[in-house]
XYZ file of N, CA and C in Angstrom:
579
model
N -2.526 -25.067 16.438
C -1.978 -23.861 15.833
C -3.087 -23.057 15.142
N -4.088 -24.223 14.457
C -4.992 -23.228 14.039
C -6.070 -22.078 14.778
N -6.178 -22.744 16.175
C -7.126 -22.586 16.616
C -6.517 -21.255 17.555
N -5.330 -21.234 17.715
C -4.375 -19.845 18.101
C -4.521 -19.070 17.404
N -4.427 -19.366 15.882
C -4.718 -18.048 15.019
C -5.644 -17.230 14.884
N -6.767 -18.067 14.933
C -8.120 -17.503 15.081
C -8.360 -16.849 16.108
N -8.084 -16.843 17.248
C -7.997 -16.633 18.728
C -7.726 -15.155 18.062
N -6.003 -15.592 17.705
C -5.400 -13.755 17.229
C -6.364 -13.149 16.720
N -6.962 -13.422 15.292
C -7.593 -13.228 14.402
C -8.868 -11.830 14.920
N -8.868 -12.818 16.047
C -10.280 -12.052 17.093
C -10.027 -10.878 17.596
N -8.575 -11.171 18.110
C -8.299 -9.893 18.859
C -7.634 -8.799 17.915
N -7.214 -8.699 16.684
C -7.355 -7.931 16.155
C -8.361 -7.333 15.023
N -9.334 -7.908 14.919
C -10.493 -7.228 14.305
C -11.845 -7.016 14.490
N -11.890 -5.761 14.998
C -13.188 -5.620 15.763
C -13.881 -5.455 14.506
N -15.329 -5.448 14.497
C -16.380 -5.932 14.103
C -16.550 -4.975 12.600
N -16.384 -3.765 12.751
C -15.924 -2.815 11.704
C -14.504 -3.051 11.203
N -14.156 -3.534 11.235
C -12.481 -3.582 10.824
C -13.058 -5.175 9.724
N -13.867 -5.946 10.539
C -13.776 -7.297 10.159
C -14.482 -7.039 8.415
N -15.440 -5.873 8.626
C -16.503 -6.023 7.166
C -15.422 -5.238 5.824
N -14.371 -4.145 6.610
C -13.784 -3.771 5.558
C -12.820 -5.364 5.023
N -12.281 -6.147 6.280
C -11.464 -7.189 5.521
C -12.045 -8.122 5.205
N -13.641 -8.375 5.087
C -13.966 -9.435 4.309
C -14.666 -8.625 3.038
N -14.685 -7.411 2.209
C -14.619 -6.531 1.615
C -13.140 -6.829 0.520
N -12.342 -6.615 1.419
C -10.845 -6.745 0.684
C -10.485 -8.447 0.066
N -10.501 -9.156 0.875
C -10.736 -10.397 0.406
C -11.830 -10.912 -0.786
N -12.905 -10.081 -0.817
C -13.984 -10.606 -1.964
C -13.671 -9.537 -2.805
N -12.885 -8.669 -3.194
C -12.198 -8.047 -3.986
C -10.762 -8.843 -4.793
N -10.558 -9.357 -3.843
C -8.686 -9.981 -4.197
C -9.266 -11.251 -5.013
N -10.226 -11.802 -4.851
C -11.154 -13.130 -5.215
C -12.008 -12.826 -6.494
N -11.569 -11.441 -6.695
C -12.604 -11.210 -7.938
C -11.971 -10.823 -8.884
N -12.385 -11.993 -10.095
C -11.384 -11.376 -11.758
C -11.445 -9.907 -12.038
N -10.685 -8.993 -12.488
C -10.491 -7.624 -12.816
C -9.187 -7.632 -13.137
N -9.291 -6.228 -13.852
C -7.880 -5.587 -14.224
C -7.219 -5.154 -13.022
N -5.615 -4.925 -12.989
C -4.610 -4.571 -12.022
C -5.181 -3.219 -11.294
N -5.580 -2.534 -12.307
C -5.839 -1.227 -12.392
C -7.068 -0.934 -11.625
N -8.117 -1.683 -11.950
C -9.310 -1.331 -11.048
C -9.098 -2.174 -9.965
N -8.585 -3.178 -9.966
C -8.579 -4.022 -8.415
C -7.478 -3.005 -7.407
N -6.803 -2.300 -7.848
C -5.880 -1.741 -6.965
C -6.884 0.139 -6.689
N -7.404 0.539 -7.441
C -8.377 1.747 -7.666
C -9.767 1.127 -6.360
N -10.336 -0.157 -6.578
C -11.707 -1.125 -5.457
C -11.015 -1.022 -4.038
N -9.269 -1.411 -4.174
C -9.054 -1.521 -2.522
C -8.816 -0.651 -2.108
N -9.054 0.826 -2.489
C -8.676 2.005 -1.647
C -9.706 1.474 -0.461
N -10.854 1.856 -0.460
C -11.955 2.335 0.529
C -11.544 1.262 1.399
N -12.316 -0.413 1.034
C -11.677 -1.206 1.774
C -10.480 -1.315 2.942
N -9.697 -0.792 2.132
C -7.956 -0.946 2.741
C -7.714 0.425 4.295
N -8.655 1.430 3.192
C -8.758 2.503 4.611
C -9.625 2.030 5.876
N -10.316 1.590 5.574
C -11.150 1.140 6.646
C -10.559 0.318 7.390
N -9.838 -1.001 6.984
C -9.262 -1.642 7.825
C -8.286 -1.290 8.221
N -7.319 -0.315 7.831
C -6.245 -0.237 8.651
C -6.630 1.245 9.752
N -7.933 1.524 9.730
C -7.945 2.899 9.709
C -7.262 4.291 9.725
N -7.271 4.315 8.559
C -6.003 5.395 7.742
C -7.083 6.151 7.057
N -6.064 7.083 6.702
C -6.958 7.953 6.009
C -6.585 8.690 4.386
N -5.593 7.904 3.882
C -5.396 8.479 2.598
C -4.363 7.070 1.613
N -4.552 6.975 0.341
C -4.320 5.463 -0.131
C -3.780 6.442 -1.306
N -2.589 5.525 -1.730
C -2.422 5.180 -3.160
C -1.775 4.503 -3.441
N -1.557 3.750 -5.063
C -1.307 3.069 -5.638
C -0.202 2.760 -6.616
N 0.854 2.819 -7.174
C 1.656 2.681 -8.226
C 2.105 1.838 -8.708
N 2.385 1.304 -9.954
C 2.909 0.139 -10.592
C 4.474 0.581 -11.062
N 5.562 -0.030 -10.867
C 6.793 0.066 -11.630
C 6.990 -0.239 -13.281
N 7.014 0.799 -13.820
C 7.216 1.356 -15.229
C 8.841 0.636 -15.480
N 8.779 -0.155 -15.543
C 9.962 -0.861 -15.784
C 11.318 -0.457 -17.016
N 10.744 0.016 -18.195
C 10.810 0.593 -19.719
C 11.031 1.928 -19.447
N 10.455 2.553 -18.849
C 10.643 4.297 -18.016
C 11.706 4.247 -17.202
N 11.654 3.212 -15.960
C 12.286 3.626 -14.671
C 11.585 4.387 -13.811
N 10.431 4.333 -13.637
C 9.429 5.396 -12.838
C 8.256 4.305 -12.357
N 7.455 4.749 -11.228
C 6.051 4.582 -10.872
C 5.733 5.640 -11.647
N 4.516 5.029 -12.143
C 3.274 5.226 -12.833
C 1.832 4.252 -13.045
N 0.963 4.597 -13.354
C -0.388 4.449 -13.317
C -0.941 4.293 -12.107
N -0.556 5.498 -11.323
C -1.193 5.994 -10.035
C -2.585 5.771 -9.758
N -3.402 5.337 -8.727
C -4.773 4.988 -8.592
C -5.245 5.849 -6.886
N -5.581 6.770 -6.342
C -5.538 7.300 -5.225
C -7.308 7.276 -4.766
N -6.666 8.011 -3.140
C -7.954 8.190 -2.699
C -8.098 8.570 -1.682
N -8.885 9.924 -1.436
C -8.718 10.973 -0.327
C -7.246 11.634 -0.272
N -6.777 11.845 -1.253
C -5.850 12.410 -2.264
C -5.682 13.791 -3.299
N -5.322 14.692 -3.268
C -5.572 15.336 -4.084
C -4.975 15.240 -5.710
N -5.260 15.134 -6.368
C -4.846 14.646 -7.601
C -3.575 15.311 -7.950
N -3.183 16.618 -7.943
C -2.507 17.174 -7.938
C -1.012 16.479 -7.226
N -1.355 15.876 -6.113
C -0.243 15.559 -5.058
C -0.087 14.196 -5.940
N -0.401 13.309 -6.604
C -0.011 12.181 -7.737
C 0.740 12.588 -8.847
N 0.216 13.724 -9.083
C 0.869 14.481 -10.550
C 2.281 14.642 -10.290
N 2.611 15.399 -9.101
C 3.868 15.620 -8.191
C 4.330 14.329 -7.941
N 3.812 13.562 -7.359
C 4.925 12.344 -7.229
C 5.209 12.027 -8.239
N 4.882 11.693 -9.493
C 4.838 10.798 -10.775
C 5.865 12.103 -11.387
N 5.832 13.172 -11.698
C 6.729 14.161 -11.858
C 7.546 14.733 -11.425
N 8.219 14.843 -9.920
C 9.103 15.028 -9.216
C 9.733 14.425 -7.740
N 8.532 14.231 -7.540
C 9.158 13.367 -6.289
C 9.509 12.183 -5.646
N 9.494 11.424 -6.988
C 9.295 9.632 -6.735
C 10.678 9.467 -6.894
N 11.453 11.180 -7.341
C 13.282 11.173 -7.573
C 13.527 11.552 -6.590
N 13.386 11.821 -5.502
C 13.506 12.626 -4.243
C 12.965 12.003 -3.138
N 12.609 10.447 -3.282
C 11.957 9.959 -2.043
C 12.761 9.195 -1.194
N 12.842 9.177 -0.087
C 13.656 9.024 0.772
C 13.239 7.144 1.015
N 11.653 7.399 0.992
C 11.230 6.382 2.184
C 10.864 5.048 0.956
N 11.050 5.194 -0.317
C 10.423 4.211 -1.362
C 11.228 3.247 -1.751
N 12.562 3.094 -1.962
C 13.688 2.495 -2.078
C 14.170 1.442 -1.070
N 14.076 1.985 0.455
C 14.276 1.522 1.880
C 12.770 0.794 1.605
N 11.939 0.658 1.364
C 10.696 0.159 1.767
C 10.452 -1.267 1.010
N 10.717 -0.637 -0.454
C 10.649 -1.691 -1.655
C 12.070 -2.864 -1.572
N 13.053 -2.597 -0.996
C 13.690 -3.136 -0.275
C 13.455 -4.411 0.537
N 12.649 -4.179 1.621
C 11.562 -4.933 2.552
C 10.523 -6.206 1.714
N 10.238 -6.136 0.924
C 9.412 -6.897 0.650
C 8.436 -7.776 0.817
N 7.796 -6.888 1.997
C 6.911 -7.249 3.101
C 6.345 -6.054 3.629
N 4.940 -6.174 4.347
C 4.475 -4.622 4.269
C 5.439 -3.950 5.524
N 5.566 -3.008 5.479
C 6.283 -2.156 6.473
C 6.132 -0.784 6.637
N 6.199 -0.481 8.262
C 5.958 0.990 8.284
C 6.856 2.021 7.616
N 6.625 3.344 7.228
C 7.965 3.671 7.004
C 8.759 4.310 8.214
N 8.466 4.238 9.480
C 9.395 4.829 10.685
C 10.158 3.191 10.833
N 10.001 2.046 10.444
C 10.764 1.300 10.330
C 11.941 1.304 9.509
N 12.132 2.048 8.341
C 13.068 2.495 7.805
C 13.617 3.898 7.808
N 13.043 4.586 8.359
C 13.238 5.669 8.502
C 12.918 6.388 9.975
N 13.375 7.035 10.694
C 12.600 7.463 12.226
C 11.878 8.574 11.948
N 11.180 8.675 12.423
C 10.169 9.573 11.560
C 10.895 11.067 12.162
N 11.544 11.575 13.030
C 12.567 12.838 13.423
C 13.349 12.912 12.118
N 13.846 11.643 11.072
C 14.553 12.342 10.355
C 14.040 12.417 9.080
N 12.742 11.736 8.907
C 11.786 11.789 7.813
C 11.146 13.450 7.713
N 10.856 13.887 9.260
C 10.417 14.998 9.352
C 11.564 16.452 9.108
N 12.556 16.132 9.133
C 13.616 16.926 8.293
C 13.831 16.972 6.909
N 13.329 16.262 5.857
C 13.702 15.731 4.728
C 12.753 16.630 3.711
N 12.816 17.221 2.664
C 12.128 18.089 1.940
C 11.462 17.695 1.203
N 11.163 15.540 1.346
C 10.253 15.169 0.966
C 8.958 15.443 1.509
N 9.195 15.211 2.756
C 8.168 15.288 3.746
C 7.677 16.612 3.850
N 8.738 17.725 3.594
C 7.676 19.355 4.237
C 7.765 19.556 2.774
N 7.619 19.573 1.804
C 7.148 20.146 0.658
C 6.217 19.360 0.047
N 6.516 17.922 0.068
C 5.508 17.141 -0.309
C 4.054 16.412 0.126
N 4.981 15.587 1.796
C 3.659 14.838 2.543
C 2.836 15.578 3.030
N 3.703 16.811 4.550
C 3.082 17.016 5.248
C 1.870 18.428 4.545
N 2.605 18.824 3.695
C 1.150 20.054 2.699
C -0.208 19.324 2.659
N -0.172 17.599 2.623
C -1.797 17.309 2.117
C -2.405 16.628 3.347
N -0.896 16.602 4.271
C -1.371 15.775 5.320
C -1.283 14.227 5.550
N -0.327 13.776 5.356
C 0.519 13.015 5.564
C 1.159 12.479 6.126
N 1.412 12.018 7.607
C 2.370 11.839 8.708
C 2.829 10.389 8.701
N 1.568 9.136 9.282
C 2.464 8.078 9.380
C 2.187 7.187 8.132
N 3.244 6.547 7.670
C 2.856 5.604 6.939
C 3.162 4.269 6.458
N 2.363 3.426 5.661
C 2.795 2.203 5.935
C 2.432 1.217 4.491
N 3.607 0.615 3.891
C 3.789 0.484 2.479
C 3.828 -1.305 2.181
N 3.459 -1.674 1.360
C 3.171 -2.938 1.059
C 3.787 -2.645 -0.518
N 4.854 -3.653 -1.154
C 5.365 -3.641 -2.775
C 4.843 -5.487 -3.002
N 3.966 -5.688 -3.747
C 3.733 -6.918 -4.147
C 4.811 -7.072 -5.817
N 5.325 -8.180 -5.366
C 6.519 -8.864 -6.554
C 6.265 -10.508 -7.022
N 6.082 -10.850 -8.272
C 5.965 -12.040 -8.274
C 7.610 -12.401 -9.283
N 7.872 -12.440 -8.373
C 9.593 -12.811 -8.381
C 10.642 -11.510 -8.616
N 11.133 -11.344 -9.682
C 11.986 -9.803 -10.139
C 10.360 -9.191 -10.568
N 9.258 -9.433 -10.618
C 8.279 -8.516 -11.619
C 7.484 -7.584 -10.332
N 7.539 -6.384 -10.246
C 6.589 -5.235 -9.532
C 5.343 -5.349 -9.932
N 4.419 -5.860 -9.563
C 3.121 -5.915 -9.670
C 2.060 -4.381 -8.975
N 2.820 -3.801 -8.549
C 1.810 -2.875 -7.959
C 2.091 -2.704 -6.472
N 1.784 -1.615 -5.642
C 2.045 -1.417 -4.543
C 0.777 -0.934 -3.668
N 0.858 -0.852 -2.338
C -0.095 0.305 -1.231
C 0.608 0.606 -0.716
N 0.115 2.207 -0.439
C 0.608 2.927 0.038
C -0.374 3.807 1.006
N -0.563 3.421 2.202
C -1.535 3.861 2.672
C -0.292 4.962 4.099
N -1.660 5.908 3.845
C -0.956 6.882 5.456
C -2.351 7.747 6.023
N -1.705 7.805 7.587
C -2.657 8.436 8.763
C -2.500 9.889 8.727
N -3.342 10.662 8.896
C -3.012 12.146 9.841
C -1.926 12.106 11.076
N -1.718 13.444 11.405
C -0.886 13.463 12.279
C -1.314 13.258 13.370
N -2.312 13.563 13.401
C -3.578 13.268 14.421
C -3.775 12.379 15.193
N -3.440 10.741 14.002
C -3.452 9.803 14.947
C -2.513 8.974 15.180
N -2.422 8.293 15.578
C -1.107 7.481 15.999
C -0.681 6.390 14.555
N 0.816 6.468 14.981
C 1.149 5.400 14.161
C 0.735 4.067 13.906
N 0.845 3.391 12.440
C 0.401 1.956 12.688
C 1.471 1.453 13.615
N 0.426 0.316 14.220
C 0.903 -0.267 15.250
C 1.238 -1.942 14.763
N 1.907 -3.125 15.312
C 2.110 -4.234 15.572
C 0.919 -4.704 14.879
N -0.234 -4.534 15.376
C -2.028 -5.288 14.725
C -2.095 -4.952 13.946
N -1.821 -3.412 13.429
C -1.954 -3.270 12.022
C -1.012 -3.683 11.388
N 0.405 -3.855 11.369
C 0.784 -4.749 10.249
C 0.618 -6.287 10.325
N -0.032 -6.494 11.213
C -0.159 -8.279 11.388
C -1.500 -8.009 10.449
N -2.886 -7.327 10.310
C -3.904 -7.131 9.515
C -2.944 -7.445 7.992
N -2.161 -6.068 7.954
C -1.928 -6.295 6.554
C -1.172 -7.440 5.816
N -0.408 -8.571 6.806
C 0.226 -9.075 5.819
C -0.470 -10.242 6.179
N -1.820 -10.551 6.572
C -2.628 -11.429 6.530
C -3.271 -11.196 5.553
N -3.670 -9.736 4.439
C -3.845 -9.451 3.434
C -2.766 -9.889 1.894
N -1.786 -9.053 2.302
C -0.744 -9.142 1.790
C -0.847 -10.464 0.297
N -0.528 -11.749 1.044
C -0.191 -12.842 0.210
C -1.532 -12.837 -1.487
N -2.496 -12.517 -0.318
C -3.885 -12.412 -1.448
C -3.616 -11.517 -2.745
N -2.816 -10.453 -2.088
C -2.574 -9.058 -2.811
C -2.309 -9.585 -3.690
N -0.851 -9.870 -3.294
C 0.258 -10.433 -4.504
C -0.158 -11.843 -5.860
N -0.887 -12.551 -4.740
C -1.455 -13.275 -5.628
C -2.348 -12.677 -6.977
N -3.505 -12.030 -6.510
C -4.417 -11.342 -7.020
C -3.608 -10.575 -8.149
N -2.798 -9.728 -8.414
C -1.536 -8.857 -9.039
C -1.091 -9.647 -10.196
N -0.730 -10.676 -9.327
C -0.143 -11.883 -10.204
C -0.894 -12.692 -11.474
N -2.315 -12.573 -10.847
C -2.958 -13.555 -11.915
C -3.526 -12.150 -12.668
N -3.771 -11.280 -12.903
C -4.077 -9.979 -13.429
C -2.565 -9.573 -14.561
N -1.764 -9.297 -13.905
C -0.476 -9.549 -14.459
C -0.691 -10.987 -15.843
N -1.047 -12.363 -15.434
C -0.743 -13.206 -16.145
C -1.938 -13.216 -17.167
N -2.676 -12.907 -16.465
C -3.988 -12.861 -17.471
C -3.895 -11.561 -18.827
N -3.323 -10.304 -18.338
C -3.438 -9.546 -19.358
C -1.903 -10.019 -20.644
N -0.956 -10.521 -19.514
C 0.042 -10.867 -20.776
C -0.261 -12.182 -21.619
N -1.342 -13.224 -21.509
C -1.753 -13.740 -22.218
C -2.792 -13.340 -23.203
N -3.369 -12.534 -22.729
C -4.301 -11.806 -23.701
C -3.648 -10.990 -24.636
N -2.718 -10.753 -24.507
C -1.595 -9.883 -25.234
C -0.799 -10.900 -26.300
N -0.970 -12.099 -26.275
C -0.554 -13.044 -27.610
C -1.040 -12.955 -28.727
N -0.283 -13.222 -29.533
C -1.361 -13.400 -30.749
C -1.809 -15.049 -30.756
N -2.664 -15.091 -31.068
C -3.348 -16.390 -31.648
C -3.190 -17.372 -32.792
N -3.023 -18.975 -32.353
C -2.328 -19.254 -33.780
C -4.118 -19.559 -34.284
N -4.152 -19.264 -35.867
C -5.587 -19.542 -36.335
C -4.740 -20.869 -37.090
């Protein structure tokens, strides 16, 4: 079995694909805050899935909102907007976070009726936006942080290899989230002297 995987392993990562995911892996392996480890895997994460635009959000639990957005190849502006109007108006975030596993969003959505939706023409397609494909890491009921990565229209949808890439990532994610998560709420004790 092992020796099948690897086999796979091969056939989906060509040689550039392979340096962004051993990139992402010595990132997920490295102590940091939630915040910058999720801000480090933009570049990484584009490269391997080859996509072309990333971001990030944590569930504001106390709010009811994503917030502490982390992007890239993004216009800042288009974060400001989600975090302020459109994270109430999203069609594809609910259906996705749902999943709990990475997934495209034409898997929950067909993208004919995504492309009707006034999320999509007022929001995605203005910065350029077409396919995309969402990962929610949870360490049990707790939202640790998400990706949110998407292609131009330009190029084709993720495919089958690319979500087999990502949720060979995936487990690391969540892990990684998790001990960042546990580490800052212990640091957050007080101390008995």
């Amino acid at each position: 079995r092992w020796r099948h995987s690897c086999l796979r392993l091969d056939v989906y990562l060509r040689a550039q694909r392979l340096l962004h995911f051993q990139r992402v892996i010595a990132l997920l392996a490295t102590p940091m805050q939630a915040d910058e480890l999720r801000s480090a895997l933009a570049e990484p994460m584009l490269g391997l899935l080859e996509a072309d635009f990333y971001a990030s959000y944590v569930w504001d639990e106390a709010a009811c909102r994503f917030a502490r957005g982390v992007a890239l190849n993004v216009d800042p502006v288009h974060g400001e907007r989600y975090e302020a109007q459109y994270q109430f108006d999203d069609p594809l975030t609910p259906r996705l976070l749902a999943r709990r596993t990475p997934t495209r969003a034409t898997d929950v959505l067909p993208q004919r009726e995504l492309l009707s939706t006034g999320f999509f023409n007022d929001f995605l397609r203005p910065d350029g936006l077409h396919w995309g494909v969402n990962a929610y890491a949870h360490d049990g009921g707790r939202h640790l942080g998400d990706l949110r990565i998407w292609r131009r229209r330009t190029r084709p949808n993720f495919d089958a290899d690319d979500l087999a890439i990502l949720r060979l990532v995936y487990p690391a994610f969540v892990q990684a989230l998790s001990r960042c998560a546990d580490s800052a709420a212990s640091a957050s004790l007080p101390t008995r002297e």
